[in-house]
Every structure is written in structure tokens, then in C-alpha cells.
PDB file of C-alpha atoms and ligand atoms in Angstrom:
ATOM      1  CA  UNK A   1     124.030 132.074  10.664  1.00  0.00           C
ATOM      2  CA  UNK A   2     125.271 129.864  13.473  1.00  0.00           C
ATOM      3  CA  UNK A   3     126.433 126.976  11.249  1.00  0.00           C
ATOM      4  CA  UNK A   4     128.009 129.066   8.484  1.00  0.00           C
ATOM      5  CA  UNK A   5     130.526 126.937   6.544  1.00  0.00           C
ATOM      6  CA  UNK A   6     130.173 123.973   8.903  1.00  0.00           C
ATOM      7  CA  UNK A   7     129.868 120.509   7.334  1.00  0.00           C
ATOM      8  CA  UNK A   8     127.165 118.247   8.768  1.00  0.00           C
ATOM      9  CA  UNK A   9     126.324 114.591   8.135  1.00  0.00           C
ATOM     10  CA  UNK A  10     122.727 113.688   8.989  1.00  0.00           C
ATOM     11  CA  UNK A  11     121.717 110.031   8.805  1.00  0.00           C
ATOM     12  CA  UNK A  12     118.155 109.020   7.915  1.00  0.00           C
ATOM     13  CA  UNK A  13     117.589 112.511   6.540  1.00  0.00           C
ATOM     14  CA  UNK A  14     115.608 111.592   3.416  1.00  0.00           C
ATOM     15  CA  UNK A  15     112.400 112.326   5.335  1.00  0.00           C
ATOM     16  CA  UNK A  16     110.882 113.072   8.722  1.00  0.00           C
ATOM     17  CA  UNK A  17     112.919 114.508  11.575  1.00  0.00           C
ATOM     18  CA  UNK A  18     116.229 113.999   9.758  1.00  0.00           C
ATOM     19  CA  UNK A  19     114.987 115.972   6.758  1.00  0.00           C
ATOM     20  CA  UNK A  20     113.811 118.798   9.049  1.00  0.00           C
ATOM     21  CA  UNK A  21     117.243 118.888  10.695  1.00  0.00           C
ATOM     22  CA  UNK A  22     118.901 118.945   7.263  1.00  0.00           C
ATOM     23  CA  UNK A  23     116.673 121.830   6.167  1.00  0.00           C
ATOM     24  CA  UNK A  24     117.350 123.823   9.343  1.00  0.00           C
ATOM     25  CA  UNK A  25     121.110 123.239   9.086  1.00  0.00           C
ATOM     26  CA  UNK A  26     121.156 124.333   5.420  1.00  0.00           C
ATOM     27  CA  UNK A  27     119.158 127.448   6.393  1.00  0.00           C
ATOM     28  CA  UNK A  28     121.718 128.092   9.162  1.00  0.00           C
ATOM     29  CA  UNK A  29     124.550 128.034   6.598  1.00  0.00           C
ATOM     30  CA  UNK A  30     125.850 124.456   6.862  1.00  0.00           C
ATOM     31  CA  UNK A  31     126.888 122.192   4.005  1.00  0.00           C
ATOM     32  CA  UNK A  32     124.825 119.068   4.578  1.00  0.00           C
ATOM     33  CA  UNK A  33     125.299 115.437   3.613  1.00  0.00           C
ATOM     34  CA  UNK A  34     122.075 113.437   3.703  1.00  0.00           C
ATOM     35  CA  UNK A  35     122.807 109.753   4.368  1.00  0.00           C
ATOM     36  CA  UNK A  36     119.986 107.269   3.897  1.00  0.00           C
ATOM     37  CA  UNK A  37     119.035 103.890   2.422  1.00  0.00           C
ATOM     38  CA  UNK A  38     116.066 105.293   0.494  1.00  0.00           C
ATOM     39  CA  UNK A  39     117.867 106.676  -2.566  1.00  0.00           C
ATOM     40  CA  UNK A  40     114.753 108.038  -4.258  1.00  0.00           C
ATOM     41  CA  UNK A  41     113.583 109.998  -1.201  1.00  0.00           C
ATOM     42  CA  UNK A  42     117.187 111.058  -0.509  1.00  0.00           C
ATOM     43  CA  UNK A  43     117.606 112.461  -4.002  1.00  0.00           C
ATOM     44  CA  UNK A  44     114.273 114.248  -3.807  1.00  0.00           C
ATOM     45  CA  UNK A  45     115.322 115.783  -0.442  1.00  0.00           C
ATOM     46  CA  UNK A  46     118.518 117.023  -2.066  1.00  0.00           C
ATOM     47  CA  UNK A  47     116.561 118.484  -5.001  1.00  0.00           C
ATOM     48  CA  UNK A  48     114.386 120.439  -2.531  1.00  0.00           C
ATOM     49  CA  UNK A  49     117.179 121.680  -0.298  1.00  0.00           C
ATOM     50  CA  UNK A  50     119.520 122.623  -3.159  1.00  0.00           C
ATOM     51  CA  UNK A  51     117.215 125.599  -3.696  1.00  0.00           C
ATOM     52  CA  UNK A  52     118.352 127.055  -0.366  1.00  0.00           C
ATOM     53  CA  UNK A  53     121.943 125.877   0.055  1.00  0.00           C
ATOM     54  CA  UNK A  54     124.671 123.282  -0.278  1.00  0.00           C
ATOM     55  CA  UNK A  55     123.544 119.679   0.120  1.00  0.00           C
ATOM     56  CA  UNK A  56     124.455 116.254  -1.210  1.00  0.00           C
ATOM     57  CA  UNK A  57     123.192 112.663  -0.882  1.00  0.00           C
ATOM     58  CA  UNK A  58     125.191 109.548  -0.016  1.00  0.00           C
ATOM     59  CA  UNK A  59     123.667 106.062   0.140  1.00  0.00           C
ATOM     60  CA  UNK A  60     124.523 104.604   3.542  1.00  0.00           C
ATOM     61  CA  UNK A  61     123.116 101.810   5.650  1.00  0.00           C
ATOM     62  CA  UNK A  62     124.340 102.934   9.066  1.00  0.00           C
ATOM     63  CA  UNK A  63     124.452  99.324  10.281  1.00  0.00           C
ATOM     64  CA  UNK A  64     127.150  98.487   7.692  1.00  0.00           C
ATOM     65  CA  UNK A  65     130.716  99.458   8.620  1.00  0.00           C
ATOM     66  CA  UNK A  66     131.860  99.757   4.994  1.00  0.00           C
ATOM     67  CA  UNK A  67     128.915 102.013   4.112  1.00  0.00           C
ATOM     68  CA  UNK A  68     129.798 104.234   7.068  1.00  0.00           C
ATOM     69  CA  UNK A  69     133.445 104.360   6.080  1.00  0.00           C
ATOM     70  CA  UNK A  70     132.372 105.337   2.559  1.00  0.00           C
ATOM     71  CA  UNK A  71     130.025 108.019   3.957  1.00  0.00           C
ATOM     72  CA  UNK A  72     132.867 109.754   5.789  1.00  0.00           C
ATOM     73  CA  UNK A  73     135.184 109.411   2.769  1.00  0.00           C
ATOM     74  CA  UNK A  74     132.559 110.874   0.392  1.00  0.00           C
ATOM     75  CA  UNK A  75     131.892 113.750   2.787  1.00  0.00           C
ATOM     76  CA  UNK A  76     135.582 114.591   3.072  1.00  0.00           C
ATOM     77  CA  UNK A  77     135.877 114.306  -0.686  1.00  0.00           C
ATOM     78  CA  UNK A  78     132.962 116.693  -1.277  1.00  0.00           C
ATOM     79  CA  UNK A  79     133.500 119.230   1.520  1.00  0.00           C
ATOM     80  CA  UNK A  80     136.924 118.460   3.063  1.00  0.00           C
ATOM     81  CA  UNK A  81     135.652 118.227   6.654  1.00  0.00           C
ATOM     82  CA  UNK A  82     132.975 116.975   9.082  1.00  0.00           C
ATOM     83  CA  UNK A  83     132.020 119.351  11.913  1.00  0.00           C
ATOM     84  CA  UNK A  84     128.660 117.911  12.957  1.00  0.00           C
ATOM     85  CA  UNK A  85     127.226 114.380  12.919  1.00  0.00           C
ATOM     86  CA  UNK A  86     123.534 113.780  13.603  1.00  0.00           C
ATOM     87  CA  UNK A  87     122.807 110.078  14.225  1.00  0.00           C
ATOM     88  CA  UNK A  88     119.124 110.168  13.327  1.00  0.00           C
ATOM     89  CA  UNK A  89     118.462 106.980  11.300  1.00  0.00           C
ATOM     90  CA  UNK A  90     116.125 104.697  13.186  1.00  0.00           C
ATOM     91  CA  UNK A  91     113.407 102.077  12.723  1.00  0.00           C
ATOM     92  CA  UNK A  92     110.596 100.585  14.804  1.00  0.00           C
ATOM     93  CA  UNK A  93     109.429  96.975  14.733  1.00  0.00           C
ATOM     94  CA  UNK A  94     106.392  96.297  16.876  1.00  0.00           C
ATOM     95  CA  UNK A  95     105.666  92.786  18.192  1.00  0.00           C
ATOM     96  CA  UNK A  96     104.393  91.214  21.364  1.00  0.00           C
ATOM     97  CA  UNK A  97     107.165  90.017  23.642  1.00  0.00           C
ATOM     98  CA  UNK A  98     106.253  86.329  23.236  1.00  0.00           C
ATOM     99  CA  UNK A  99     106.173  86.631  19.416  1.00  0.00           C
ATOM    100  CA  UNK A 100     109.189  88.872  18.770  1.00  0.00           C
ATOM    101  CA  UNK A 101     111.587  87.378  16.191  1.00  0.00           C
ATOM    102  CA  UNK A 102     115.301  87.294  16.931  1.00  0.00           C
ATOM    103  CA  UNK A 103     116.052  88.798  13.486  1.00  0.00           C
ATOM    104  CA  UNK A 104     113.808  91.778  14.217  1.00  0.00           C
ATOM    105  CA  UNK A 105     115.477  92.337  17.579  1.00  0.00           C
ATOM    106  CA  UNK A 106     118.897  92.294  15.885  1.00  0.00           C
ATOM    107  CA  UNK A 107     117.797  94.531  12.985  1.00  0.00           C
ATOM    108  CA  UNK A 108     116.492  97.320  15.224  1.00  0.00           C
ATOM    109  CA  UNK A 109     119.506  97.200  17.513  1.00  0.00           C
ATOM    110  CA  UNK A 110     121.943  97.151  14.584  1.00  0.00           C
ATOM    111  CA  UNK A 111     120.430 100.248  12.931  1.00  0.00           C
ATOM    112  CA  UNK A 112     119.378 102.319  15.948  1.00  0.00           C
ATOM    113  CA  UNK A 113     122.237 101.561  18.316  1.00  0.00           C
ATOM    114  CA  UNK A 114     125.181  99.934  16.524  1.00  0.00           C
ATOM    115  CA  UNK A 115     124.697 102.343  13.599  1.00  0.00           C
ATOM    116  CA  UNK A 116     125.071 105.264  15.985  1.00  0.00           C
ATOM    117  CA  UNK A 117     128.280 103.743  17.371  1.00  0.00           C
ATOM    118  CA  UNK A 118     129.731 103.037  13.900  1.00  0.00           C
ATOM    119  CA  UNK A 119     129.004 106.539  12.578  1.00  0.00           C
ATOM    120  CA  UNK A 120     130.213 108.216  15.773  1.00  0.00           C
ATOM    121  CA  UNK A 121     133.468 106.270  15.820  1.00  0.00           C
ATOM    122  CA  UNK A 122     134.204 106.885  12.124  1.00  0.00           C
ATOM    123  CA  UNK A 123     133.462 110.610  12.355  1.00  0.00           C
ATOM    124  CA  UNK A 124     135.196 111.007  15.742  1.00  0.00           C
ATOM    125  CA  UNK A 125     138.411 109.564  14.303  1.00  0.00           C
ATOM    126  CA  UNK A 126     138.404 112.419  11.786  1.00  0.00           C
ATOM    127  CA  UNK A 127     137.399 115.003  14.419  1.00  0.00           C
ATOM    128  CA  UNK A 128     140.150 113.953  16.863  1.00  0.00           C
ATOM    129  CA  UNK A 129     142.783 114.052  14.133  1.00  0.00           C
ATOM    130  CA  UNK A 130     141.598 117.530  13.193  1.00  0.00           C
ATOM    131  CA  UNK A 131     141.887 118.737  16.799  1.00  0.00           C
ATOM    132  CA  UNK A 132     145.385 117.233  17.047  1.00  0.00           C
ATOM    133  CA  UNK A 133     146.314 119.261  13.962  1.00  0.00           C
ATOM    134  CA  UNK A 134     145.060 122.474  15.566  1.00  0.00           C
ATOM    135  CA  UNK A 135     141.529 122.451  14.122  1.00  0.00           C
ATOM    136  CA  UNK A 136     138.182 123.162  15.786  1.00  0.00           C
ATOM    137  CA  UNK A 137     136.486 120.286  17.640  1.00  0.00           C
ATOM    138  CA  UNK A 138     133.203 119.082  16.178  1.00  0.00           C
ATOM    139  CA  UNK A 139     130.023 117.821  17.796  1.00  0.00           C
ATOM    140  CA  UNK A 140     127.794 114.721  17.666  1.00  0.00           C
ATOM    141  CA  UNK A 141     124.026 114.628  18.216  1.00  0.00           C
ATOM    142  CA  UNK A 142     122.132 111.355  18.710  1.00  0.00           C
ATOM    143  CA  UNK A 143     118.389 111.106  18.014  1.00  0.00           C
ATOM    144  CA  UNK A 144     117.131 109.242  21.041  1.00  0.00           C
ATOM    145  CA  UNK A 145     113.511 109.187  22.254  1.00  0.00           C
ATOM    146  CA  UNK A 146     111.396 109.419  25.364  1.00  0.00           C
ATOM    147  CA  UNK A 147     111.533 105.618  25.011  1.00  0.00           C
ATOM    148  CA  UNK A 148     115.054 105.815  26.408  1.00  0.00           C
ATOM    149  CA  UNK A 149     113.163 106.205  29.676  1.00  0.00           C
ATOM    150  CA  UNK A 150     109.550 105.131  29.069  1.00  0.00           C
ATOM    151  CA  UNK A 151     108.747 101.569  27.986  1.00  0.00           C
ATOM    152  CA  UNK A 152     106.157 100.263  25.509  1.00  0.00           C
ATOM    153  CA  UNK A 153     105.526  96.514  25.873  1.00  0.00           C
ATOM    154  CA  UNK A 154     105.207  95.774  22.135  1.00  0.00           C
ATOM    155  CA  UNK A 155     108.204  97.886  21.073  1.00  0.00           C
ATOM    156  CA  UNK A 156     110.917  95.989  22.883  1.00  0.00           C
ATOM    157  CA  UNK A 157     113.965  96.379  20.609  1.00  0.00           C
ATOM    158  CA  UNK A 158     113.130 100.053  19.952  1.00  0.00           C
ATOM    159  CA  UNK A 159     112.952 100.906  23.660  1.00  0.00           C
ATOM    160  CA  UNK A 160     116.093  98.864  24.344  1.00  0.00           C
ATOM    161  CA  UNK A 161     117.938 100.660  21.525  1.00  0.00           C
ATOM    162  CA  UNK A 162     116.996 104.105  22.835  1.00  0.00           C
ATOM    163  CA  UNK A 163     117.833 103.125  26.423  1.00  0.00           C
ATOM    164  CA  UNK A 164     121.232 102.023  25.130  1.00  0.00           C
ATOM    165  CA  UNK A 165     121.585 105.283  23.252  1.00  0.00           C
ATOM    166  CA  UNK A 166     121.382 107.142  26.537  1.00  0.00           C
ATOM    167  CA  UNK A 167     124.498 105.356  27.817  1.00  0.00           C
ATOM    168  CA  UNK A 168     126.169 105.499  24.393  1.00  0.00           C
ATOM    169  CA  UNK A 169     125.702 109.281  24.464  1.00  0.00           C
ATOM    170  CA  UNK A 170     127.264 109.552  27.919  1.00  0.00           C
ATOM    171  CA  UNK A 171     130.186 107.187  27.270  1.00  0.00           C
ATOM    172  CA  UNK A 172     131.004 108.793  23.914  1.00  0.00           C
ATOM    173  CA  UNK A 173     130.771 112.256  25.495  1.00  0.00           C
ATOM    174  CA  UNK A 174     133.235 111.286  28.230  1.00  0.00           C
ATOM    175  CA  UNK A 175     135.621 109.624  25.767  1.00  0.00           C
ATOM    176  CA  UNK A 176     135.688 112.658  23.470  1.00  0.00           C
ATOM    177  CA  UNK A 177     135.532 115.455  26.084  1.00  0.00           C
ATOM    178  CA  UNK A 178     139.340 115.705  26.371  1.00  0.00           C
ATOM    179  CA  UNK A 179     139.366 116.618  22.660  1.00  0.00           C
ATOM    180  CA  UNK A 180     136.671 119.289  23.120  1.00  0.00           C
ATOM    181  CA  UNK A 181     134.193 117.232  21.072  1.00  0.00           C
ATOM    182  CA  UNK A 182     130.684 117.451  22.541  1.00  0.00           C
ATOM    183  CA  UNK A 183     128.190 114.574  22.319  1.00  0.00           C
ATOM    184  CA  UNK A 184     124.521 115.026  23.197  1.00  0.00           C
ATOM    185  CA  UNK A 185     121.155 113.497  22.402  1.00  0.00           C
ATOM    186  CA  UNK A 186     117.637 114.675  21.722  1.00  0.00           C
ATOM    187  CA  UNK A 187     114.696 112.692  23.101  1.00  0.00           C
ATOM    188  CA  UNK A 188     111.606 113.568  21.059  1.00  0.00           C
ATOM    189  CA  UNK A 189     108.112 112.733  22.254  1.00  0.00           C
ATOM    190  CA  UNK A 190     105.455 112.097  19.587  1.00  0.00           C
ATOM    191  CA  UNK A 191     106.477 113.921  16.406  1.00  0.00           C
ATOM    192  CA  UNK A 192     104.422 114.167  13.201  1.00  0.00           C
ATOM    193  CA  UNK A 193     106.378 111.946  10.753  1.00  0.00           C
ATOM    194  CA  UNK A 194     105.772 108.728   8.780  1.00  0.00           C
ATOM    195  CA  UNK A 195     106.913 106.818  11.872  1.00  0.00           C
ATOM    196  CA  UNK A 196     103.898 108.201  13.734  1.00  0.00           C
ATOM    197  CA  UNK A 197     101.447 108.106  10.795  1.00  0.00           C
ATOM    198  CA  UNK A 198      99.729 104.846  11.682  1.00  0.00           C
ATOM    199  CA  UNK A 199      99.115 106.043  15.226  1.00  0.00           C
ATOM    200  CA  UNK A 200      97.942 109.447  14.100  1.00  0.00           C
ATOM    201  CA  UNK A 201      95.383 107.998  11.654  1.00  0.00           C
ATOM    202  CA  UNK A 202      93.779 105.971  14.437  1.00  0.00           C
ATOM    203  CA  UNK A 203      91.647 108.246  16.703  1.00  0.00           C
ATOM    204  CA  UNK A 204      91.916 105.917  19.702  1.00  0.00           C
ATOM    205  CA  UNK A 205      95.703 105.758  19.414  1.00  0.00           C
ATOM    206  CA  UNK A 206      95.871 109.524  18.888  1.00  0.00           C
ATOM    207  CA  UNK A 207      93.817 110.105  22.030  1.00  0.00           C
ATOM    208  CA  UNK A 208      96.074 107.759  24.003  1.00  0.00           C
ATOM    209  CA  UNK A 209      99.057 109.869  22.910  1.00  0.00           C
ATOM    210  CA  UNK A 210      97.366 113.179  23.699  1.00  0.00           C
ATOM    211  CA  UNK A 211      96.235 111.953  27.116  1.00  0.00           C
ATOM    212  CA  UNK A 212      99.946 111.666  27.910  1.00  0.00           C
ATOM    213  CA  UNK A 213     100.902 115.030  26.341  1.00  0.00           C
ATOM    214  CA  UNK A 214     100.342 118.079  28.561  1.00  0.00           C
ATOM    215  CA  UNK A 215     100.917 120.476  25.622  1.00  0.00           C
ATOM    216  CA  UNK A 216      97.838 118.887  23.940  1.00  0.00           C
ATOM    217  CA  UNK A 217      99.451 118.353  20.531  1.00  0.00           C
ATOM    218  CA  UNK A 218     102.076 116.246  18.793  1.00  0.00           C
ATOM    219  CA  UNK A 219     105.331 117.959  17.881  1.00  0.00           C
ATOM    220  CA  UNK A 220     106.545 119.098  14.471  1.00  0.00           C
ATOM    221  CA  UNK A 221     109.853 117.861  13.031  1.00  0.00           C
ATOM    222  CA  UNK A 222     111.022 121.500  12.849  1.00  0.00           C
ATOM    223  CA  UNK A 223     110.718 121.696  16.659  1.00  0.00           C
ATOM    224  CA  UNK A 224     113.262 118.890  16.974  1.00  0.00           C
ATOM    225  CA  UNK A 225     115.450 120.535  14.329  1.00  0.00           C
ATOM    226  CA  UNK A 226     115.525 123.652  16.520  1.00  0.00           C
ATOM    227  CA  UNK A 227     116.994 121.653  19.402  1.00  0.00           C
ATOM    228  CA  UNK A 228     119.556 120.100  17.043  1.00  0.00           C
ATOM    229  CA  UNK A 229     120.527 123.574  15.792  1.00  0.00           C
ATOM    230  CA  UNK A 230     121.081 124.685  19.396  1.00  0.00           C
ATOM    231  CA  UNK A 231     123.173 121.625  20.280  1.00  0.00           C
ATOM    232  CA  UNK A 232     125.276 122.052  17.130  1.00  0.00           C
ATOM    233  CA  UNK A 233     125.869 125.751  17.789  1.00  0.00           C
ATOM    234  CA  UNK A 234     128.426 127.540  19.983  1.00  0.00           C
ATOM    235  CA  UNK A 235     125.519 128.422  22.327  1.00  0.00           C
ATOM    236  CA  UNK A 236     125.803 124.821  23.595  1.00  0.00           C
ATOM    237  CA  UNK A 237     129.596 125.044  24.039  1.00  0.00           C
ATOM    238  CA  UNK A 238     129.527 123.704  27.649  1.00  0.00           C
ATOM    239  CA  UNK A 239     126.805 121.074  27.123  1.00  0.00           C
ATOM    240  CA  UNK A 240     127.927 117.464  26.721  1.00  0.00           C
ATOM    241  CA  UNK A 241     126.660 113.997  27.693  1.00  0.00           C
ATOM    242  CA  UNK A 242     123.062 115.260  27.960  1.00  0.00           C
ATOM    243  CA  UNK A 243     119.769 114.148  26.469  1.00  0.00           C
ATOM    244  CA  UNK A 244     117.336 117.015  25.920  1.00  0.00           C
ATOM    245  CA  UNK A 245     113.755 115.722  25.947  1.00  0.00           C
ATOM    246  CA  UNK A 246     111.480 117.693  23.595  1.00  0.00           C
ATOM    247  CA  UNK A 247     108.218 115.956  24.410  1.00  0.00           C
ATOM    248  CA  UNK A 248     105.471 118.486  25.149  1.00  0.00           C
ATOM    249  CA  UNK A 249     105.732 117.649  28.843  1.00  0.00           C
ATOM    250  CA  UNK A 250     105.278 113.870  28.698  1.00  0.00           C
ATOM    251  CA  UNK A 251     108.191 112.757  30.860  1.00  0.00           C
ATOM    252  CA  UNK A 252     107.314 114.964  33.859  1.00  0.00           C
ATOM    253  CA  UNK A 253     103.680 113.776  33.756  1.00  0.00           C
ATOM    254  CA  UNK A 254     102.253 111.267  36.165  1.00  0.00           C
ATOM    255  CA  UNK A 255      98.698 110.023  35.463  1.00  0.00           C
ATOM    256  CA  UNK A 256      97.058 111.427  32.275  1.00  0.00           C
ATOM    257  CA  UNK A 257      95.604 114.734  31.033  1.00  0.00           C
ATOM    258  CA  UNK A 258      92.119 115.331  29.592  1.00  0.00           C
ATOM    259  CA  UNK A 259      91.947 115.251  25.780  1.00  0.00           C
ATOM    260  CA  UNK A 260      89.764 118.215  24.722  1.00  0.00           C
ATOM    261  CA  UNK A 261      88.144 116.751  21.572  1.00  0.00           C
ATOM    262  CA  UNK A 262      88.252 113.043  22.465  1.00  0.00           C
ATOM    263  CA  UNK A 263      85.224 111.066  21.236  1.00  0.00           C
TER     264      UNK A 263
HETATM  265  N1  NAD B 301     108.559 110.448  14.973  1.00  0.00           N
HETATM  266  C1  NAD B 301     108.594 110.349  16.280  1.00  0.00           C
HETATM  267  O1  NAD B 301     107.563 110.517  16.953  1.00  0.00           O
HETATM  268  C2  NAD B 301     109.879 110.054  16.997  1.00  0.00           C
HETATM  269  C3  NAD B 301     109.878 110.108  18.395  1.00  0.00           C
HETATM  270  C4  NAD B 301     111.050 109.844  19.089  1.00  0.00           C
HETATM  271  C5  NAD B 301     112.221 109.549  18.401  1.00  0.00           C
HETATM  272  N2  NAD B 301     112.216 109.501  17.043  1.00  0.00           N
HETATM  273  C6  NAD B 301     113.478 109.164  16.391  1.00  0.00           C
HETATM  274  O2  NAD B 301     113.783 110.112  15.391  1.00  0.00           O
HETATM  275  C7  NAD B 301     114.503 109.477  14.327  1.00  0.00           C
HETATM  276  C8  NAD B 301     113.806 109.770  13.002  1.00  0.00           C
HETATM  277  O3  NAD B 301     112.469 109.337  13.099  1.00  0.00           O
HETATM  278  P1  NAD B 301     111.364 109.740  12.016  1.00  0.00           P
HETATM  279  O4  NAD B 301     110.073 109.769  12.730  1.00  0.00           O
HETATM  280  O5  NAD B 301     111.810 110.920  11.226  1.00  0.00           O
HETATM  281  O6  NAD B 301     111.405 108.404  11.132  1.00  0.00           O
HETATM  282  P2  NAD B 301     111.057 108.184   9.559  1.00  0.00           P
HETATM  283  O7  NAD B 301     110.689 106.741   9.465  1.00  0.00           O
HETATM  284  O8  NAD B 301     110.110 109.224   9.080  1.00  0.00           O
HETATM  285  O9  NAD B 301     112.481 108.432   8.859  1.00  0.00           O
HETATM  286  C9  NAD B 301     113.577 107.587   9.137  1.00  0.00           C
HETATM  287  C10 NAD B 301     114.591 107.689   8.021  1.00  0.00           C
HETATM  288  O10 NAD B 301     115.684 106.799   8.350  1.00  0.00           O
HETATM  289  C11 NAD B 301     116.026 106.084   7.157  1.00  0.00           C
HETATM  290  N3  NAD B 301     116.673 104.807   7.514  1.00  0.00           N
HETATM  291  C12 NAD B 301     116.068 103.663   7.954  1.00  0.00           C
HETATM  292  N4  NAD B 301     116.994 102.699   8.114  1.00  0.00           N
HETATM  293  C13 NAD B 301     118.194 103.239   7.781  1.00  0.00           C
HETATM  294  C14 NAD B 301     119.526 102.732   7.756  1.00  0.00           C
HETATM  295  N5  NAD B 301     119.791 101.454   8.079  1.00  0.00           N
HETATM  296  N6  NAD B 301     120.529 103.560   7.377  1.00  0.00           N
HETATM  297  C15 NAD B 301     120.257 104.852   7.025  1.00  0.00           C
HETATM  298  N7  NAD B 301     119.012 105.376   7.019  1.00  0.00           N
HETATM  299  C16 NAD B 301     117.997 104.572   7.394  1.00  0.00           C
HETATM  300  C17 NAD B 301     114.702 105.890   6.432  1.00  0.00           C
HETATM  301  O11 NAD B 301     114.894 105.568   5.059  1.00  0.00           O
HETATM  302  C18 NAD B 301     114.047 107.252   6.655  1.00  0.00           C
HETATM  303  O12 NAD B 301     114.423 108.166   5.651  1.00  0.00           O
HETATM  304  C19 NAD B 301     114.553 107.981  14.675  1.00  0.00           C
HETATM  305  O13 NAD B 301     115.781 107.674  15.288  1.00  0.00           O
HETATM  306  C20 NAD B 301     113.419 107.823  15.666  1.00  0.00           C
HETATM  307  O14 NAD B 301     113.612 106.760  16.555  1.00  0.00           O
HETATM  308  C21 NAD B 301     111.059 109.740  16.325  1.00  0.00           C
END
């Protein structure tokens, strides 16, 4: 088990991609802290995953510095260490450019981008201290998106946040490389979670997605968890500052592909 006895914090892990990463990490032997704002879903995730391994829930709004500080303290209290941080918490607010509210712009940026910075800095302080005391360096994984590169006109703050995450991943990787701490990102394409539900229930929207997906299907959260497991493992020991796009071929595609069962 590649993550045997490692301690991992995963934000936004009460459901969706974060939950799949938590499940994979527990299966790979890690002790996992699920950090989320949805306490009910978080507790239910813990109840499920406790059947297969060690897992605990901490309430944490990643946009709040004191919550983040408490998250690291609770993790150290429970498990004595943090080896892996997955910055997965994220939200989408759709609005036309001319209608977009300032508060919505700020909210998305503060959760998706500033939250990643706050969690990374708080965890990195612990990781650097550990390295200075002779311990093993840890690793950080940011959940980016193909929207770090591709733009959607009515998802402005989301695309901006993921574009920023690309540079945040690189700058953090360079800052922490001298300590042996690796920082990478995953850029999922369209993945079957609640975030995608509205699109997936609308045949026209689904066909638009599939016409831009050479693999002719949306991805499963477990397929993103597999990339996270690789990046967290010693197999990725020389990989840092990268974003791995798991998108069924969308980014390399110019034009569109035929959708087999389109109406
Ligand atoms: N689903 C996709 O197609 C897709 C594609 C590309 C990238 N992503 C990224 O993957 C990540 C997870 O997406 P998902 O589809 O699983 O979303 P989701 O909406 O299913 O789950 C997001 C989780 O984050 C939690 N959360 C929201 N705000 C939070 C906050 N302030 N602090 C802590 N937790 C908070 C929610 O309670 C929820 O449990 C996001 O960063 C998203 O941008 C998703």
C-alpha cells in the first residue's frame, strides 16, 4: 500500500472528487482527515470510510484562516503529522459577465484560490519544520481544472480561480522544492459529481460536453483519485510544479467530435 501510515488532509472531501480521493487514500493505507463545510455529508463520509480504514472529519471553511489553522492543529492532535494535503474544495458560480456580482467573484476566488494558498501555507509550515528536524518531506496536490486553460464566458471567477491555481501550483512548488516538498495539480475535465449534475441532466448540455470529449464519456471521480494517488506516492518522486490534465482528451482537441447517440 503506497500510502501506508501517511496522514492526508483532503479539503471538500464530503462528496464528489474529494470523497473519491479520500476513499482511495484510505484504501492505500493513509489516515485521512476530511475537511468540509457540510458537516452532515462529512460525517456520513466518515461513517462510510471508517469501515475500511482510519478517517476523521474536521469542519473547515478553507477561505477562513482560523478554520485552516484549526484544521492543521486537529490533524496533528489526532495523527501527529501531515504528509499529504489535497486542496480540493471548490465552488462554481455561473453568471453572465455583465451581470456578475462582486460578492460572487470574491466568494469563488476566496474558496478556490485563497483557500488553496491558506491551506498550503499552514501545512507547508509544518512540513518544512519536519524536514528541518530530519523527517520526510510531504507533498501537496491542488485540484485545478481544464478551466485553468479553457475559458467559459459565464463562469468567470471559476476560470480565473483555476488559471490562478496553475501559477499558485508552480510558485509553491518552486518555493518548497529546496525542502523536497513536491507540489502538483490535477486538471479534471468533466467528472460525474454534483457539480456536473445540472449539465448531465440536460441532454443538450451533455451533448455539448461529449462533442468536446474524444473519449466519448465523462470521467468518474475514482479516475481523478487514481491520479492523486500517483502524485502522492513515491512513484512521483521527481514530479513537481506540474498540472496533470485528466480530461478524456479535451485539451488536445481542436474542433469537435461526433456524439454517437446525440438526438
Ligand atoms: N466535477 C467536475 O467536473 C470537475 C472538473 C474540474 C475540476 N473540478 C474540481 O474538483 C473539485 C471538487 O469538485 P466536485 O465536482 O467534487 O464538487 P462537489 O460540489 O461535488 O464537492 C465540493 C465539496 O467542497 C465542499 N466545499 C465547498 N466550499 C467549501 C469551503 N469553503 N471549505 C471547505 N469545503 C468546501 C462542498 O461542501 C463539497 O463537499 C473542485 O475544486 C472543482 O473545481 C471538478
